[in-house]
Amino acid sequence: MSRVHNFAAGPAALPESVLRQAQEEMLDWHGVGASIVELSHRGPEFIQVATEAEADLRRLLSIPDNYAVLFLGGGATTVQALLPLNFAAPGQAADYVLSGHWGKTAIKQARPYVAAHVAATSEADGFRTIPAREGWQLSKDAAYVHITANETIHGVEFRDTPDVGDVPLFADFSSSIASEPIDVSRYGVIYAGAQKNLGPVGVTVVIIRRDLLERAGQPRADILDYRSHVKGESMLNTPPSWNWYLLGLTVKWMLAEGGVDEFARRSARKSGLLYDVIDNSGGFYRNEVDKAVRSRMNVPFFLHDDALDKPFLKEAAEVGLISLKGHRALGGMRASIYNAMPEAGVQALADFMRDFQRRHG
Amino acid sequence: MSRVHNFAAGPAALPESVLRQAQEEMLDWHGVGASIVELSHRGPEFIQVATEAEADLRRLLSIPDNYAVLFLGGGATTVQALLPLNFAAPGQAADYVLSGHWGKTAIKQARPYVAAHVAATSEADGFRTIPAREGWQLSKDAAYVHITANETIHGVEFRDTPDVGDVPLFADFSSSIASEPIDVSRYGVIYAGAQKNLGPVGVTVVIIRRDLLERAGQPRADILDYRSHVKGESMLNTPPSWNWYLLGLTVKWMLAEGGVDEFARRSARKSGLLYDVIDNSGGFYRNEVDKAVRSRMNVPFFLHDDALDKPFLKEAAEVGLISLKGHRALGGMRASIYNAMPEAGVQALADFMRDFQRRHG
């Protein structure tokens, strides 16, 4: 077997050592004689796994004690529907800042429940920028302000946390959580599907400032109620336990590698390698995002002639560089380079890009 | 490593051959050079896995073409909230037949959205029977009638499909799906968390008669709308792809073993072994369920003296029989013996129970 470098946007590459550990433990977790995927979520073995994963994630992200941390199924899109149901009164205003595709998804899911208001959008310029804070039109008495910290498809990211005063800031961090230090205390809710930067597909992390749980929200089933999930410690119903376990292994790996400070340094170097190739290609490769807000996680780019797209993907795959096709909404190419992508993988892609240009330029 | 016999109620034992295949493929799925947990859910590799899993499940359960099949995260409890949201008008009546703990959960999740009506309940006799069909008080113009085909905690099951006329029958089959042949066409919706009889934790199967999707239901977010999930082929958002993959391997195993007819024969023999020990123990072991509706999947039992509970669990674990503690709602013991539990495991438990009685009786 030879492992490739996988640039998928999510589900995405996992650290090889994490996969090896999961492989070794697949039939017998720690001598119990059964796999962790077979064991009761309420038994001492899984409780240990779950407790450690939460403690490790709190350490990795420096999550203050006045925040609850949930590990749930359903994906980030489900969170986007539950945010207004849990934290807004029926018909209350909620502000959305749109900087790409996923911000639009967030507002779409919220619309049945709140007066969802576009406070700012960079759609007119093809989501190549982040709307400047001073232009945001915030509502009076909004339940929250929602942003997408990093846009996976459009490749733009917030470089710092916007100040929205006393209104809680809610942020979709699916594709950049744990990629650099952030001050959690400046957010009301942070959520992330794990399948990009935190580990495996099938589990979503929701970090909620506890005082927000006192909001009445809207009539809803118990299983759609974050108060109940917090009270039930993410086990209101059977959680995606294997996925939670694999997330835990990935978080341990991130801590052992040096934590978010180290990943911030690596991400700067990794994304820099690719943007350098693109910017120095004389137009052979093109990234159209405002350089000040280019994503360090997702590098979308176009070849100067889209007839070269197919050869590019084919030749890349031949040298073990896969999943480089851009999202269908945008076309072109995209390299997703989350924490688990080694620098050697990104270097290999940069080298390939230069070589491809030499041969096809 | 020595594998034990794991009687957990869910997450539960998986076939060893399935775990071995997942182990072998963990770092490299079919020579791709990456794990299936790392690959895009929209790539050709996972689309193949997903398509095969659906086709195999349709074959295993003989699901007619006029039924849609979904593979989603969120668990069966989420389905219980989405049923009224999708298939009942606001405030419309919906009938619930309660034969145990999970029927009560189903009605609890539905109550915010419908006039949920207890059409029949066996709660007065401790959920030791199934309410006889002739006593059901069905509502006029109900959106649906809901039953729990097998109650995991109380150990009772429907022996046949009740006739509810033209009103669609919705059934929670989490703990008995694929354990015997059923006529899917007699149901409007069948749903099941996979972690008992279909495979791994973290994925839920929902089987929906397509004409029901024409019902308007109630205002709801797109991600809570089964019409959208059907249209998106369970990929409206990122699905729990690894769990779906492991479900697919388990379904292939069930087909190879002989399908639902064979598992019906095995389940009759396996449960028979345990009920025989209990019934012939002279009161040392006790199962209080009406013999006509005893579950073939979950065998709850009590020792005549609960001071023996701890020694029973300890000695059982010493001979490799684990997860026999009953649900906290009921106490006592419970042996869950789903399709993946080999007959040798049940025989070992029956032998241990007789031996334990000899030594402690």
XYZ file of C-alpha atoms in Angstrom, chain A residues 77-236:
160
model
C -26.119 22.373 8.551
C -28.335 21.013 11.319
C -26.677 23.441 13.730
C -27.589 26.255 11.353
C -31.276 25.401 11.786
C -30.997 24.912 15.545
C -29.278 28.255 16.223
C -32.431 30.352 15.687
C -34.686 27.677 17.230
C -32.616 27.773 20.410
C -31.368 31.340 20.649
C -33.899 33.620 18.933
C -37.512 34.456 19.695
C -39.949 33.740 16.849
C -39.583 36.502 14.277
C -36.701 38.198 16.095
C -33.981 39.687 13.912
C -30.699 37.848 13.367
C -27.806 39.290 11.367
C -25.857 37.278 8.801
C -22.599 38.351 7.210
C -22.170 36.512 3.918
C -18.663 35.877 2.664
C -19.331 32.762 0.579
C -21.448 29.708 -0.131
C -21.710 28.444 3.448
C -22.916 31.752 4.818
C -25.763 31.481 2.341
C -26.530 27.969 3.599
C -26.592 29.268 7.162
C -29.138 31.953 6.357
C -31.240 29.533 4.308
C -31.567 27.156 7.270
C -32.427 30.016 9.638
C -35.054 31.759 7.504
C -38.058 29.693 8.635
C -37.442 30.790 12.221
C -36.085 34.350 12.331
C -36.074 37.632 10.509
C -32.735 36.709 8.961
C -31.060 39.870 7.768
C -28.042 40.170 5.494
C -25.940 42.642 7.441
C -23.197 42.581 4.823
C -22.260 40.512 1.804
C -19.374 40.249 -0.623
C -21.497 38.419 -3.187
C -21.319 41.285 -5.671
C -17.572 40.750 -6.024
C -17.896 36.967 -6.270
C -17.063 36.417 -2.587
C -13.427 37.366 -3.150
C -13.315 39.615 -0.077
C -14.614 39.799 3.479
C -17.083 42.683 3.946
C -15.321 45.401 5.934
C -16.671 45.687 9.462
C -17.456 49.384 9.169
C -19.984 48.667 6.399
C -22.039 46.118 8.320
C -25.681 47.130 8.793
C -26.496 45.484 12.094
C -30.101 45.190 13.256
C -31.408 46.682 16.435
C -32.009 43.939 19.036
C -30.662 41.126 16.905
C -30.556 37.718 18.570
C -27.026 37.181 17.234
C -24.617 38.006 14.438
C -23.529 35.021 12.309
C -20.296 34.745 10.337
C -18.488 31.964 8.491
C -14.915 32.102 9.751
C -13.494 30.396 6.648
C -15.320 29.751 3.391
C -14.290 26.332 2.100
C -15.408 26.890 -1.481
C -14.485 30.511 -2.053
C -11.231 30.375 -0.088
C -11.665 33.517 2.014
C -11.299 33.796 5.757
C -11.722 36.291 8.552
C -8.280 37.337 9.729
C -9.552 38.491 13.095
C -12.662 38.414 15.238
C -15.044 41.252 14.383
C -16.349 43.399 17.214
C -20.147 43.253 17.377
C -20.611 44.771 20.800
C -22.936 43.008 23.203
C -24.725 40.926 20.580
C -23.414 37.351 20.660
C -21.246 36.398 17.697
C -22.008 32.955 16.231
C -19.432 31.450 13.894
C -19.199 28.466 11.584
C -15.610 27.336 12.095
C -15.973 24.026 10.238
C -12.952 24.523 8.034
C -10.568 26.502 10.219
C -11.141 25.450 13.825
C -7.859 24.578 15.539
C -5.803 26.075 12.721
C -4.701 29.057 14.825
C -5.320 30.472 18.306
C -8.682 32.162 18.735
C -10.220 33.905 21.731
C -13.295 31.747 22.344
C -14.615 34.239 24.895
C -15.395 36.657 22.053
C -17.962 34.253 20.592
C -21.420 33.164 21.709
C -21.442 29.948 19.688
C -18.674 28.270 17.691
C -19.566 25.192 15.663
C -17.705 22.902 13.308
C -18.311 19.736 11.380
C -15.284 17.667 12.350
C -14.520 16.291 8.885
C -12.188 19.086 7.853
C -9.831 20.131 10.599
C -10.884 18.184 13.703
C -10.982 14.606 12.580
C -13.527 12.304 11.019
C -16.820 12.864 9.265
C -20.035 12.142 11.230
C -19.582 14.274 14.341
C -20.092 17.998 14.867
C -18.708 20.097 17.695
C -20.864 22.895 19.151
C -19.333 25.257 21.728
C -21.971 27.341 23.507
C -21.568 30.147 26.040
C -23.676 28.825 28.895
C -25.673 31.979 29.620
C -27.197 31.734 26.135
C -28.877 28.501 27.202
C -31.176 30.592 29.377
C -32.827 32.006 26.275
C -36.256 30.491 25.694
C -35.883 30.147 21.946
C -38.848 28.687 20.111
C -41.149 25.677 20.566
C -39.125 22.624 19.574
C -38.706 18.928 20.207
C -36.403 17.918 23.036
C -33.889 16.426 20.590
C -33.612 19.834 18.863
C -32.976 21.596 22.184
C -29.377 22.414 23.130
C -30.353 22.759 26.799
C -31.260 19.071 26.764
C -28.107 18.085 24.903
C -25.953 19.977 27.406
C -27.807 18.422 30.336
C -27.433 14.984 28.730
C -23.720 15.578 28.040
C -24.204 14.867 24.310
C -25.869 11.557 25.160
C -29.507 12.589 25.031
